[in-house]
């Protein structure tokens, strides 16, 4: 809300597709439950459709996209450029701790964390009182598989954007930033704000 632009999370977009129970949604669910990445073609189509909405006219925040070089190339081909690319750096153990602790109310989508945001009654939704679930993609084995996929398919994006930052320097200045992701949500947020311009 600080910059008055929509936060576009690929996770939210994919979960919405799964909730729709459409053929695409069921396909996405199978891929995510297996700890794999949704195909570039599917993600690019979903993101392109979302970015065409009126609320993206003056900017947007992409969360979780691009994740592969073909996805990044697709943005450039469509002349969608980013002012800032922020890489939040967190250790592998901390990633597992954060993700594996998530619990979800299956019906409403309300999310808790056993350590950082526990429900009032352990393992039950605050409102419906129904038992919470741990999604398949939040289980430790799946997280470790996703990390392996990250190292092979997503980490090369760091070099890609380092090089792109130089290539676009005169035509369209883009800044690549690394932020320490350890600590509270508020402390990480403040680190990000400290390196971004105040547009208010």
Short mmCIF file of C-alpha atoms in Angstrom, two decimals:
data_model
loop_
_atom_site.label_atom_id
_atom_site.label_comp_id
_atom_site.label_asym_id
_atom_site.label_seq_id
_atom_site.Cartn_x
_atom_site.Cartn_y
_atom_site.Cartn_z
CA UNK A 1 0.00 0.00 0.00
CA UNK A 2 2.97 2.36 0.44
CA UNK A 3 3.36 2.70 -3.33
CA UNK A 4 -0.33 2.31 -4.23
CA UNK A 5 0.32 -0.49 -6.73
CA UNK A 6 -1.08 -4.04 -6.77
CA UNK A 7 0.89 -6.88 -5.22
CA UNK A 8 0.77 -9.72 -7.74
CA UNK A 9 1.71 -13.04 -6.18
CA UNK A 10 2.12 -16.01 -8.49
CA UNK A 11 1.26 -18.19 -5.51
CA UNK A 12 -2.10 -16.43 -5.13
CA UNK A 13 -2.77 -16.70 -8.87
CA UNK A 14 -2.00 -20.43 -8.87
CA UNK A 15 -4.03 -21.11 -5.72
CA UNK A 16 -6.98 -19.32 -7.31
CA UNK A 17 -6.62 -21.56 -10.36
CA UNK A 18 -6.57 -24.62 -8.09
CA UNK A 19 -9.67 -23.45 -6.18
CA UNK A 20 -11.51 -23.05 -9.48
CA UNK A 21 -11.11 -26.84 -9.98
CA UNK A 22 -10.83 -26.22 -13.73
CA UNK A 23 -8.78 -28.62 -15.87
CA UNK A 24 -5.91 -26.10 -15.72
CA UNK A 25 -6.36 -25.78 -11.95
CA UNK A 26 -6.17 -29.55 -11.47
CA UNK A 27 -3.07 -29.70 -13.65
CA UNK A 28 -1.45 -26.91 -11.63
CA UNK A 29 -2.29 -28.71 -8.36
CA UNK A 30 -0.60 -31.92 -9.51
CA UNK A 31 2.54 -30.02 -10.48
CA UNK A 32 2.72 -28.02 -7.23
CA UNK A 33 2.01 -31.05 -5.02
CA UNK A 34 4.97 -32.77 -6.66
CA UNK A 35 7.21 -29.81 -5.77
CA UNK A 36 7.81 -28.89 -9.40
CA UNK A 37 7.54 -25.57 -11.19
CA UNK A 38 4.48 -24.77 -13.28
CA UNK A 39 5.46 -24.57 -16.95
CA UNK A 40 6.79 -21.27 -18.30
CA UNK A 41 4.04 -21.18 -20.91
CA UNK A 42 1.28 -21.42 -18.27
CA UNK A 43 2.87 -18.88 -15.93
CA UNK A 44 3.56 -16.35 -18.70
CA UNK A 45 -0.06 -16.54 -19.89
CA UNK A 46 -1.42 -16.09 -16.34
CA UNK A 47 0.88 -13.16 -15.59
CA UNK A 48 0.28 -11.43 -18.93
CA UNK A 49 -3.48 -11.62 -18.35
CA UNK A 50 -3.09 -10.19 -14.83
CA UNK A 51 -0.83 -7.32 -15.96
CA UNK A 52 -3.40 -6.24 -18.53
CA UNK A 53 -5.84 -5.29 -15.73
CA UNK A 54 -6.56 -1.60 -15.11
CA UNK A 55 -5.01 -1.57 -11.63
CA UNK A 56 -1.57 -2.32 -13.16
CA UNK A 57 -1.61 0.78 -15.34
CA UNK A 58 0.72 2.77 -13.05
CA UNK A 59 2.90 -0.06 -11.85
CA UNK A 60 2.86 -3.35 -9.98
CA UNK A 61 4.87 -5.55 -7.66
CA UNK A 62 5.60 -9.04 -9.01
CA UNK A 63 6.09 -11.62 -6.27
CA UNK A 64 7.49 -14.98 -7.40
CA UNK A 65 7.84 -14.12 -11.08
CA UNK A 66 9.94 -14.49 -13.14
CA UNK A 67 11.47 -17.73 -11.83
CA UNK A 68 13.23 -18.90 -14.98
CA UNK A 69 15.21 -17.23 -17.76
CA UNK A 70 12.49 -17.97 -20.38
CA UNK A 71 9.98 -16.19 -18.12
CA UNK A 72 12.33 -13.21 -17.79
CA UNK A 73 12.86 -13.18 -21.56
CA UNK A 74 9.07 -13.20 -22.06
CA UNK A 75 8.77 -9.97 -20.04
CA UNK A 76 11.47 -8.27 -22.12
CA UNK A 77 9.88 -9.46 -25.39
CA UNK A 78 6.61 -7.87 -24.26
CA UNK A 79 8.52 -4.68 -23.30
CA UNK A 80 7.62 -5.12 -19.64
CA UNK A 81 10.58 -3.67 -17.75
CA UNK A 82 11.22 -3.53 -14.02
CA UNK A 83 12.58 -0.53 -12.16
CA UNK A 84 13.88 -2.68 -9.30
CA UNK A 85 14.57 -6.37 -8.90
CA UNK A 86 14.84 -7.33 -5.23
CA UNK A 87 16.42 -10.62 -4.18
CA UNK A 88 15.61 -11.39 -0.53
CA UNK A 89 18.41 -13.63 0.71
CA UNK A 90 17.55 -16.23 3.39
CA UNK A 91 19.40 -19.36 4.51
CA UNK A 92 18.06 -22.77 3.50
CA UNK A 93 17.33 -23.78 7.11
CA UNK A 94 15.33 -20.61 7.68
CA UNK A 95 13.34 -21.15 4.48
CA UNK A 96 12.38 -24.65 5.64
CA UNK A 97 11.47 -23.35 9.10
CA UNK A 98 9.23 -20.63 7.71
CA UNK A 99 7.43 -22.65 5.05
CA UNK A 100 7.01 -25.96 6.92
CA UNK A 101 5.36 -24.13 9.84
CA UNK A 102 2.47 -22.83 7.70
CA UNK A 103 -1.01 -24.16 8.36
CA UNK A 104 -4.10 -23.32 6.30
CA UNK A 105 -7.88 -23.35 6.69
CA UNK A 106 -8.78 -25.28 3.56
CA UNK A 107 -12.15 -23.61 3.06
CA UNK A 108 -11.32 -19.91 3.58
CA UNK A 109 -7.60 -19.90 2.76
CA UNK A 110 -6.76 -18.22 6.10
CA UNK A 111 -3.10 -18.88 6.84
CA UNK A 112 -1.32 -19.38 10.16
CA UNK A 113 2.16 -20.33 11.30
CA UNK A 114 2.81 -22.61 14.24
CA UNK A 115 5.56 -20.27 15.49
CA UNK A 116 5.05 -16.79 14.04
CA UNK A 117 1.25 -16.59 13.79
CA UNK A 118 -0.30 -19.45 15.75
CA UNK A 119 -4.09 -19.94 15.91
CA UNK A 120 -5.83 -19.31 19.24
CA UNK A 121 -6.64 -23.02 19.51
CA UNK A 122 -3.68 -25.14 18.34
CA UNK A 123 -4.15 -26.49 14.82
CA UNK A 124 -7.70 -25.07 14.45
CA UNK A 125 -8.98 -22.07 12.50
CA UNK A 126 -9.79 -19.04 14.68
CA UNK A 127 -13.18 -18.47 13.07
CA UNK A 128 -14.58 -21.81 11.87
CA UNK A 129 -12.74 -23.88 14.52
CA UNK A 130 -12.16 -26.51 11.83
CA UNK A 131 -8.83 -28.39 11.78
CA UNK A 132 -6.05 -26.70 9.83
CA UNK A 133 -4.07 -28.56 7.19
CA UNK A 134 -0.47 -28.49 6.06
CA UNK A 135 -0.44 -28.17 2.28
CA UNK A 136 1.59 -30.71 0.35
CA UNK A 137 3.90 -27.97 -0.97
CA UNK A 138 4.60 -26.84 2.63
CA UNK A 139 5.94 -30.22 3.76
CA UNK A 140 9.70 -30.48 4.33
CA UNK A 141 10.40 -33.09 1.64
CA UNK A 142 8.58 -30.99 -0.95
CA UNK A 143 10.37 -27.82 0.21
CA UNK A 144 13.76 -29.50 -0.18
CA UNK A 145 12.81 -30.61 -3.68
CA UNK A 146 11.65 -27.08 -4.51
CA UNK A 147 14.99 -25.72 -3.26
CA UNK A 148 16.83 -28.12 -5.58
CA UNK A 149 14.66 -26.87 -8.45
CA UNK A 150 15.43 -23.29 -7.39
CA UNK A 151 19.20 -23.86 -7.52
CA UNK A 152 19.01 -25.42 -11.00
CA UNK A 153 16.34 -23.25 -12.65
CA UNK A 154 15.92 -19.99 -10.74
CA UNK A 155 19.36 -19.13 -9.36
CA UNK A 156 20.74 -18.57 -12.91
CA UNK A 157 18.36 -15.56 -13.06
CA UNK A 158 20.72 -13.71 -10.70
CA UNK A 159 23.47 -13.69 -13.33
CA UNK A 160 20.89 -12.93 -16.04
CA UNK A 161 19.71 -9.80 -14.23
CA UNK A 162 23.22 -8.70 -13.31
CA UNK A 163 24.05 -8.76 -17.03
CA UNK A 164 20.72 -7.20 -18.03
CA UNK A 165 21.24 -4.34 -15.61
CA UNK A 166 24.37 -3.38 -17.57
CA UNK A 167 22.77 -3.93 -21.00
CA UNK A 168 19.74 -1.77 -20.17
CA UNK A 169 21.69 0.87 -18.24
CA UNK A 170 21.21 3.61 -20.86
CA UNK A 171 17.90 2.51 -22.39
CA UNK A 172 15.95 1.56 -19.26
CA UNK A 173 17.77 1.77 -15.93
CA UNK A 174 16.98 -1.22 -13.71
CA UNK A 175 18.52 -1.79 -10.30
CA UNK A 176 19.25 -5.25 -8.92
CA UNK A 177 19.21 -5.27 -5.10
CA UNK A 178 20.01 -7.97 -2.55
CA UNK A 179 18.29 -7.69 0.82
CA UNK A 180 19.04 -9.66 4.00
CA UNK A 181 15.80 -11.59 4.62
CA UNK A 182 16.54 -12.67 8.20
CA UNK A 183 14.67 -11.08 11.09
CA UNK A 184 11.11 -9.90 11.51
CA UNK A 185 8.78 -9.04 8.65
CA UNK A 186 8.98 -5.40 9.75
CA UNK A 187 12.79 -5.31 9.76
CA UNK A 188 13.01 -6.87 6.26
CA UNK A 189 10.32 -4.45 5.04
CA UNK A 190 12.27 -1.48 6.42
CA UNK A 191 15.47 -2.67 4.73
CA UNK A 192 13.62 -2.76 1.41
CA UNK A 193 12.07 0.68 1.96
CA UNK A 194 15.49 2.10 2.82
CA UNK A 195 16.83 1.34 -0.68
CA UNK A 196 13.71 2.33 -2.66
CA UNK A 197 12.71 5.91 -3.45
CA UNK A 198 9.93 7.47 -1.41
CA UNK A 199 7.16 8.04 -3.93
CA UNK A 200 4.58 9.36 -1.49
#
